[in-house]
PDB file of C-alpha atoms in Angstrom:
ATOM      1  CA  MET A   1      81.375  67.791 121.088  1.00 48.00           C
ATOM      2  CA  GLY A   2      82.789  69.885 119.131  1.00 76.00           C
ATOM      3  CA  LEU A   3      82.244  72.204 115.871  1.00 85.00           C
ATOM      4  CA  THR A   4      80.568  69.613 113.323  1.00 86.00           C
ATOM      5  CA  ASP A   5      81.298  69.382 110.023  1.00 88.00           C
ATOM      6  CA  SER A   6      78.826  72.033 108.512  1.00 90.00           C
ATOM      7  CA  ASP A   7      79.548  74.408 110.668  1.00 91.00           C
ATOM      8  CA  LEU A   8      83.772  74.205 110.076  1.00 92.00           C
ATOM      9  CA  GLN A   9      82.056  74.661 106.291  1.00 93.00           C
ATOM     10  CA  ALA A  10      80.386  78.201 107.014  1.00 92.00           C
ATOM     11  CA  ILE A  11      83.273  79.353 108.982  1.00 93.00           C
ATOM     12  CA  TRP A  12      85.418  78.346 105.863  1.00 93.00           C
ATOM     13  CA  LEU A  13      83.051  79.654 103.783  1.00 95.00           C
ATOM     14  CA  THR A  14      82.968  83.026 106.129  1.00 94.00           C
ATOM     15  CA  VAL A  15      87.250  83.439 105.984  1.00 93.00           C
ATOM     16  CA  ARG A  16      86.886  83.056 101.888  1.00 95.00           C
ATOM     17  CA  LEU A  17      84.406  85.464 101.753  1.00 95.00           C
ATOM     18  CA  ALA A  18      85.742  88.274 103.964  1.00 94.00           C
ATOM     19  CA  SER A  19      89.263  87.436 102.658  1.00 94.00           C
ATOM     20  CA  ILE A  20      87.749  88.275  98.899  1.00 97.00           C
ATOM     21  CA  VAL A  21      85.523  91.704  99.661  1.00 97.00           C
ATOM     22  CA  THR A  22      88.833  93.069 101.399  1.00 96.00           C
ATOM     23  CA  LEU A  23      90.822  92.912  99.247  1.00 97.00           C
ATOM     24  CA  ILE A  24      88.358  93.824  96.095  1.00 97.00           C
ATOM     25  CA  LEU A  25      86.564  97.293  98.396  1.00 97.00           C
ATOM     26  CA  LEU A  26      91.167  97.837  99.369  1.00 96.00           C
ATOM     27  CA  LEU A  27      91.061  98.481  95.016  1.00 96.00           C
ATOM     28  CA  VAL A  28      87.780  99.312  94.589  1.00 96.00           C
ATOM     29  CA  GLY A  29      87.249 101.917  97.567  1.00 96.00           C
ATOM     30  CA  THR A  30      90.934 103.598  98.008  1.00 95.00           C
ATOM     31  CA  PRO A  31      90.732 106.216  94.831  1.00 95.00           C
ATOM     32  CA  ILE A  32      87.436 106.470  96.075  1.00 96.00           C
ATOM     33  CA  ALA A  33      88.693 107.362  99.150  1.00 95.00           C
ATOM     34  CA  TRP A  34      91.771 109.639  97.979  1.00 94.00           C
ATOM     35  CA  TRP A  35      89.181 111.169  95.884  1.00 94.00           C
ATOM     36  CA  LEU A  36      86.513 112.325  98.181  1.00 94.00           C
ATOM     37  CA  ALA A  37      90.175 113.055 101.108  1.00 92.00           C
ATOM     38  CA  ARG A  38      91.043 116.034  98.094  1.00 89.00           C
ATOM     39  CA  SER A  39      88.374 117.171  95.799  1.00 88.00           C
ATOM     40  CA  LYS A  40      86.107 119.855  96.539  1.00 87.00           C
ATOM     41  CA  ALA A  41      82.913 119.439  93.641  1.00 86.00           C
ATOM     42  CA  TRP A  42      79.799 119.915  94.817  1.00 86.00           C
ATOM     43  CA  TRP A  43      78.752 116.945  94.013  1.00 88.00           C
ATOM     44  CA  LYS A  44      81.661 115.094  96.741  1.00 90.00           C
ATOM     45  CA  GLY A  45      78.619 115.121  99.438  1.00 90.00           C
ATOM     46  CA  PRO A  46      75.988 113.010  97.553  1.00 93.00           C
ATOM     47  CA  VAL A  47      78.636 110.540  96.143  1.00 93.00           C
ATOM     48  CA  GLY A  48      80.105 110.474 100.190  1.00 93.00           C
ATOM     49  CA  ALA A  49      76.295 109.684 100.931  1.00 93.00           C
ATOM     50  CA  VAL A  50      75.880 107.384  98.246  1.00 93.00           C
ATOM     51  CA  VAL A  51      78.674 105.993 100.310  1.00 94.00           C
ATOM     52  CA  ALA A  52      77.880 105.919 103.279  1.00 94.00           C
ATOM     53  CA  LEU A  53      74.115 104.355 102.774  1.00 93.00           C
ATOM     54  CA  PRO A  54      74.755 100.521 104.067  1.00 92.00           C
ATOM     55  CA  LEU A  55      75.275 103.148 106.964  1.00 91.00           C
ATOM     56  CA  VAL A  56      72.003 103.921 107.786  1.00 91.00           C
ATOM     57  CA  LEU A  57      70.228 101.054 105.438  1.00 89.00           C
ATOM     58  CA  PRO A  58      68.467  98.125 106.689  1.00 89.00           C
ATOM     59  CA  PRO A  59      69.871  95.119 105.102  1.00 89.00           C
ATOM     60  CA  SER A  60      66.938  93.939 103.649  1.00 88.00           C
ATOM     61  CA  VAL A  61      66.318  96.920 101.715  1.00 91.00           C
ATOM     62  CA  LEU A  62      69.800  96.809 100.175  1.00 91.00           C
ATOM     63  CA  GLY A  63      69.497  93.348  99.632  1.00 90.00           C
ATOM     64  CA  PHE A  64      65.921  93.287  98.109  1.00 92.00           C
ATOM     65  CA  TYR A  65      67.256  96.229  95.264  1.00 93.00           C
ATOM     66  CA  LEU A  66      71.033  93.907  95.013  1.00 92.00           C
ATOM     67  CA  LEU A  67      68.388  90.914  94.738  1.00 92.00           C
ATOM     68  CA  LEU A  68      66.282  92.536  91.979  1.00 92.00           C
ATOM     69  CA  ALA A  69      69.095  94.076  90.065  1.00 93.00           C
ATOM     70  CA  MET A  70      71.066  90.800  89.957  1.00 92.00           C
ATOM     71  CA  GLY A  71      68.278  88.984  88.919  1.00 89.00           C
ATOM     72  CA  PRO A  72      67.469  87.656  85.652  1.00 88.00           C
ATOM     73  CA  HIS A  73      65.398  90.405  84.929  1.00 89.00           C
ATOM     74  CA  GLY A  74      67.579  92.972  86.135  1.00 89.00           C
ATOM     75  CA  PRO A  75      70.497  95.048  84.081  1.00 92.00           C
ATOM     76  CA  VAL A  76      73.052  93.415  85.938  1.00 91.00           C
ATOM     77  CA  GLY A  77      71.604  90.039  85.293  1.00 90.00           C
ATOM     78  CA  GLN A  78      71.433  90.256  82.132  1.00 91.00           C
ATOM     79  CA  LEU A  79      74.249  92.074  81.483  1.00 91.00           C
ATOM     80  CA  THR A  80      75.985  88.849  83.532  1.00 90.00           C
ATOM     81  CA  GLN A  81      73.819  86.395  81.825  1.00 89.00           C
ATOM     82  CA  ALA A  82      74.615  87.839  78.130  1.00 89.00           C
ATOM     83  CA  LEU A  83      78.926  87.210  79.218  1.00 88.00           C
ATOM     84  CA  GLY A  84      77.375  83.879  79.773  1.00 87.00           C
ATOM     85  CA  ILE A  85      78.747  84.189  83.648  1.00 86.00           C
ATOM     86  CA  GLY A  86      74.806  83.732  84.827  1.00 86.00           C
ATOM     87  CA  ALA A  87      72.277  84.763  87.296  1.00 86.00           C
ATOM     88  CA  LEU A  88      74.672  85.886  90.738  1.00 91.00           C
ATOM     89  CA  PRO A  89      71.838  85.039  93.496  1.00 92.00           C
ATOM     90  CA  PHE A  90      72.007  82.815  95.307  1.00 92.00           C
ATOM     91  CA  THR A  91      75.925  82.092  93.863  1.00 93.00           C
ATOM     92  CA  PHE A  92      79.174  82.679  96.602  1.00 94.00           C
ATOM     93  CA  TRP A  93      80.134  85.463  93.600  1.00 94.00           C
ATOM     94  CA  GLY A  94      76.287  87.168  94.295  1.00 93.00           C
ATOM     95  CA  LEU A  95      77.217  87.469  97.958  1.00 94.00           C
ATOM     96  CA  VAL A  96      80.693  89.425  96.944  1.00 95.00           C
ATOM     97  CA  VAL A  97      79.125  91.571  94.898  1.00 94.00           C
ATOM     98  CA  ALA A  98      77.049  92.515  97.458  1.00 94.00           C
ATOM     99  CA  SER A  99      79.378  92.193 100.945  1.00 95.00           C
ATOM    100  CA  VAL A 100      80.796  94.071  98.410  1.00 96.00           C
ATOM    101  CA  PHE A 101      78.126  97.609  97.971  1.00 94.00           C
ATOM    102  CA  TYR A 102      77.254  96.242 102.164  1.00 94.00           C
ATOM    103  CA  SER A 103      80.782  96.818 104.159  1.00 95.00           C
ATOM    104  CA  LEU A 104      81.324 100.056 101.146  1.00 96.00           C
ATOM    105  CA  PRO A 105      81.614 102.387 103.815  1.00 96.00           C
ATOM    106  CA  PHE A 106      83.726 100.710 106.430  1.00 95.00           C
ATOM    107  CA  MET A 107      86.682 100.937 103.932  1.00 96.00           C
ATOM    108  CA  VAL A 108      86.012 104.455 102.236  1.00 96.00           C
ATOM    109  CA  GLN A 109      85.505 106.593 106.083  1.00 95.00           C
ATOM    110  CA  PRO A 110      88.366 105.399 107.359  1.00 94.00           C
ATOM    111  CA  LEU A 111      90.959 105.758 104.851  1.00 95.00           C
ATOM    112  CA  GLN A 112      88.966 108.866 103.838  1.00 94.00           C
ATOM    113  CA  THR A 113      89.802 110.494 107.585  1.00 93.00           C
ATOM    114  CA  ALA A 114      93.700 108.870 107.218  1.00 93.00           C
ATOM    115  CA  PHE A 115      93.942 110.863 103.948  1.00 93.00           C
ATOM    116  CA  GLU A 116      93.071 113.962 105.072  1.00 92.00           C
ATOM    117  CA  ALA A 117      94.757 113.876 108.220  1.00 91.00           C
ATOM    118  CA  VAL A 118      97.606 113.577 105.444  1.00 88.00           C
ATOM    119  CA  GLY A 119      97.413 117.329 104.670  1.00 84.00           C
ATOM    120  CA  ASP A 120      98.971 118.755 101.142  1.00 82.00           C
ATOM    121  CA  ARG A 121     101.792 119.856 102.444  1.00 87.00           C
ATOM    122  CA  PRO A 122     103.595 116.242 102.112  1.00 86.00           C
ATOM    123  CA  LEU A 123     102.176 115.951  98.426  1.00 83.00           C
ATOM    124  CA  GLU A 124     103.903 119.641  97.855  1.00 82.00           C
ATOM    125  CA  VAL A 125     106.950 119.205  99.115  1.00 86.00           C
ATOM    126  CA  ALA A 126     107.273 115.627  96.786  1.00 85.00           C
ATOM    127  CA  ALA A 127     106.017 118.125  94.158  1.00 82.00           C
ATOM    128  CA  THR A 128     109.150 120.169  93.783  1.00 86.00           C
ATOM    129  CA  LEU A 129     111.534 117.036  94.203  1.00 82.00           C
ATOM    130  CA  ARG A 130     109.686 116.723  90.890  1.00 80.00           C
ATOM    131  CA  ALA A 131     107.188 113.401  91.455  1.00 81.00           C
ATOM    132  CA  SER A 132     104.506 113.121  89.097  1.00 85.00           C
ATOM    133  CA  PRO A 133     100.712 112.716  91.298  1.00 84.00           C
ATOM    134  CA  ILE A 134     100.998 109.714  91.009  1.00 87.00           C
ATOM    135  CA  ASP A 135     104.244 108.815  92.264  1.00 87.00           C
ATOM    136  CA  ALA A 136     103.404 110.808  95.073  1.00 86.00           C
ATOM    137  CA  PHE A 137     100.070 109.054  96.052  1.00 88.00           C
ATOM    138  CA  PHE A 138     102.299 105.964  96.238  1.00 89.00           C
ATOM    139  CA  THR A 139     106.298 107.292  98.083  1.00 88.00           C
ATOM    140  CA  VAL A 140     103.694 109.843 100.145  1.00 89.00           C
ATOM    141  CA  ALA A 141     100.500 109.493 100.673  1.00 90.00           C
ATOM    142  CA  VAL A 142     100.159 105.884 100.992  1.00 91.00           C
ATOM    143  CA  PRO A 143     103.317 105.271 103.839  1.00 92.00           C
ATOM    144  CA  LEU A 144     101.659 107.809 106.069  1.00 92.00           C
ATOM    145  CA  ALA A 145      98.778 106.829 105.645  1.00 92.00           C
ATOM    146  CA  LEU A 146      99.411 102.723 106.082  1.00 92.00           C
ATOM    147  CA  PRO A 147      97.738 103.384 109.637  1.00 89.00           C
ATOM    148  CA  GLY A 148      94.351 103.761 108.222  1.00 91.00           C
ATOM    149  CA  PHE A 149      94.429 101.507 105.238  1.00 94.00           C
ATOM    150  CA  LEU A 150      95.162  98.295 108.406  1.00 91.00           C
ATOM    151  CA  THR A 151      91.887 100.514 110.203  1.00 90.00           C
ATOM    152  CA  ALA A 152      89.761  99.651 107.617  1.00 94.00           C
ATOM    153  CA  SER A 153      91.197  96.761 106.248  1.00 93.00           C
ATOM    154  CA  ILE A 154      90.019  95.115 110.081  1.00 91.00           C
ATOM    155  CA  LEU A 155      86.873  96.914 109.820  1.00 91.00           C
ATOM    156  CA  THR A 156      86.123  96.099 106.308  1.00 94.00           C
ATOM    157  CA  PHE A 157      87.140  92.244 107.154  1.00 93.00           C
ATOM    158  CA  ALA A 158      85.041  91.926 110.484  1.00 90.00           C
ATOM    159  CA  HIS A 159      82.054  93.870 109.312  1.00 91.00           C
ATOM    160  CA  THR A 160      81.259  91.039 105.978  1.00 93.00           C
ATOM    161  CA  VAL A 161      82.571  88.282 108.964  1.00 92.00           C
ATOM    162  CA  GLY A 162      78.943  89.198 110.942  1.00 88.00           C
ATOM    163  CA  GLU A 163      76.840  89.905 107.911  1.00 88.00           C
ATOM    164  CA  PHE A 164      73.280  88.178 107.809  1.00 89.00           C
ATOM    165  CA  GLY A 165      70.425  89.999 106.543  1.00 87.00           C
ATOM    166  CA  VAL A 166      72.405  90.640 102.725  1.00 91.00           C
ATOM    167  CA  VAL A 167      73.888  87.753 102.645  1.00 90.00           C
ATOM    168  CA  LEU A 168      70.268  85.939 103.434  1.00 89.00           C
ATOM    169  CA  MET A 169      68.820  87.850 100.954  1.00 90.00           C
ATOM    170  CA  ILE A 170      71.273  87.355  98.646  1.00 92.00           C
ATOM    171  CA  GLY A 171      72.983  83.780  99.414  1.00 89.00           C
ATOM    172  CA  GLY A 172      70.399  82.320 100.584  1.00 86.00           C
ATOM    173  CA  ASN A 173      71.662  79.432 103.184  1.00 88.00           C
ATOM    174  CA  LEU A 174      73.316  76.843 100.267  1.00 88.00           C
ATOM    175  CA  PRO A 175      75.465  74.506 102.241  1.00 88.00           C
ATOM    176  CA  GLY A 176      79.081  75.206 100.792  1.00 87.00           C
ATOM    177  CA  VAL A 177      77.644  77.942  98.701  1.00 90.00           C
ATOM    178  CA  THR A 178      76.350  80.608 100.983  1.00 91.00           C
ATOM    179  CA  ARG A 179      75.763  78.917 103.694  1.00 92.00           C
ATOM    180  CA  VAL A 180      78.445  81.847 106.122  1.00 93.00           C
ATOM    181  CA  ALA A 181      78.584  81.749 110.018  1.00 93.00           C
ATOM    182  CA  SER A 182      75.837  84.302 110.705  1.00 92.00           C
ATOM    183  CA  VAL A 183      73.162  81.856 108.411  1.00 93.00           C
ATOM    184  CA  GLN A 184      74.126  78.704 110.546  1.00 93.00           C
ATOM    185  CA  ILE A 185      74.188  79.948 114.013  1.00 93.00           C
ATOM    186  CA  TYR A 186      70.334  80.812 113.047  1.00 92.00           C
ATOM    187  CA  ASP A 187      70.132  77.969 111.526  1.00 92.00           C
ATOM    188  CA  HIS A 188      70.674  75.850 114.370  1.00 92.00           C
ATOM    189  CA  VAL A 189      68.747  78.391 117.361  1.00 93.00           C
ATOM    190  CA  GLU A 190      65.688  77.576 114.234  1.00 91.00           C
ATOM    191  CA  ALA A 191      66.219  74.214 115.058  1.00 90.00           C
ATOM    192  CA  MET A 192      66.980  74.267 119.056  1.00 91.00           C
ATOM    193  CA  GLU A 193      70.171  73.230 118.831  1.00 91.00           C
ATOM    194  CA  TYR A 194      71.182  75.430 121.227  1.00 91.00           C
ATOM    195  CA  LEU A 195      74.550  73.908 122.033  1.00 92.00           C
ATOM    196  CA  GLN A 196      75.567  73.845 118.207  1.00 92.00           C
ATOM    197  CA  ALA A 197      74.514  77.146 118.331  1.00 92.00           C
ATOM    198  CA  HIS A 198      76.323  78.682 121.479  1.00 92.00           C
ATOM    199  CA  ARG A 199      79.560  76.464 120.809  1.00 92.00           C
ATOM    200  CA  LEU A 200      79.381  78.899 116.956  1.00 92.00           C
ATOM    201  CA  SER A 201      78.894  81.959 118.968  1.00 92.00           C
ATOM    202  CA  ALA A 202      81.155  81.587 121.330  1.00 92.00           C
ATOM    203  CA  VAL A 203      84.590  81.338 118.399  1.00 90.00           C
ATOM    204  CA  MET A 204      82.815  84.093 116.317  1.00 89.00           C
ATOM    205  CA  LEU A 205      82.688  86.255 120.001  1.00 89.00           C
ATOM    206  CA  VAL A 206      86.104  85.416 120.284  1.00 91.00           C
ATOM    207  CA  PHE A 207      86.599  86.620 116.808  1.00 86.00           C
ATOM    208  CA  SER A 208      84.943  89.764 117.050  1.00 84.00           C
ATOM    209  CA  PHE A 209      86.847  90.009 120.309  1.00 88.00           C
ATOM    210  CA  LEU A 210      90.701  89.195 118.726  1.00 87.00           C
ATOM    211  CA  VAL A 211      89.645  91.896 115.847  1.00 82.00           C
ATOM    212  CA  LEU A 212      88.890  94.841 118.615  1.00 82.00           C
ATOM    213  CA  LEU A 213      92.061  93.702 120.530  1.00 86.00           C
ATOM    214  CA  ALA A 214      94.624  93.564 116.946  1.00 79.00           C
ATOM    215  CA  LEU A 215      92.744  97.083 116.172  1.00 77.00           C
ATOM    216  CA  TYR A 216      93.338  99.200 119.698  1.00 78.00           C
ATOM    217  CA  ALA A 217      96.548  97.848 120.034  1.00 77.00           C
ATOM    218  CA  TRP A 218      98.141  98.920 115.750  1.00 68.00           C
ATOM    219  CA  ARG A 219      96.043 102.497 115.949  1.00 64.00           C
ATOM    220  CA  PRO A 220      99.358 105.250 116.894  1.00 58.00           C
ATOM    221  CA  LYS A 221     100.030 106.380 119.695  1.00 56.00           C
ATOM    222  CA  PRO A 222      99.619 109.719 119.745  1.00 48.00           C
ATOM    223  CA  LYS A 223     103.703 111.988 120.108  1.00 48.00           C
ATOM    224  CA  GLU A 224     104.431 113.224 123.719  1.00 48.00           C
ATOM    225  CA  GLY A 225     105.247 116.995 123.443  1.00 42.00           C
ATOM    226  CA  HIS A 226     103.153 118.120 120.298  1.00 41.00           C
TER     227      HIS A 226
END
């Protein structure tokens, strides 16, 4: 006996969630990382600290405040209800919003490091060739930072797949709606279905190994003789 239908459903939901979150964070995290890499403003430090906060903040704390903000009486919840969207908690898109916040540093920090490694010189050369800042960004900075984009995307996808505390706080445990793989494993253990928990956990273990393998395989090699 292999994975159950509910296991497969949870895996598909997890992959869908991680894919959407990664795409959103590529769009949102790239300008944030670029600004953090290039800015000399005094508030760069506080902004960087806010971005990195999910790294040290307990997931239950982040989930609790997101639940309050997106609930019927929270500012985000009142806005979404006024727009006719309804409250986001215990919905798939509520999971997406929570996961975007929770995985933000895993996208921004590798991109910031990659942009900082580009340096000023290539952009200055592009400027002398009459390239606008936007042109220089897309034709110079992005290609040079491509390994950073790959690393950030892989880490963000993998981190979203492994979420538990935040998704449980925001999404609960609704089959086919918010029950992701990590919550499904928890359900199996709680029901003392250790064989099913082992099978699903093994799938997640293999996935995590393959993610790390891809990450190290694509890491650029240092140039010899420099």
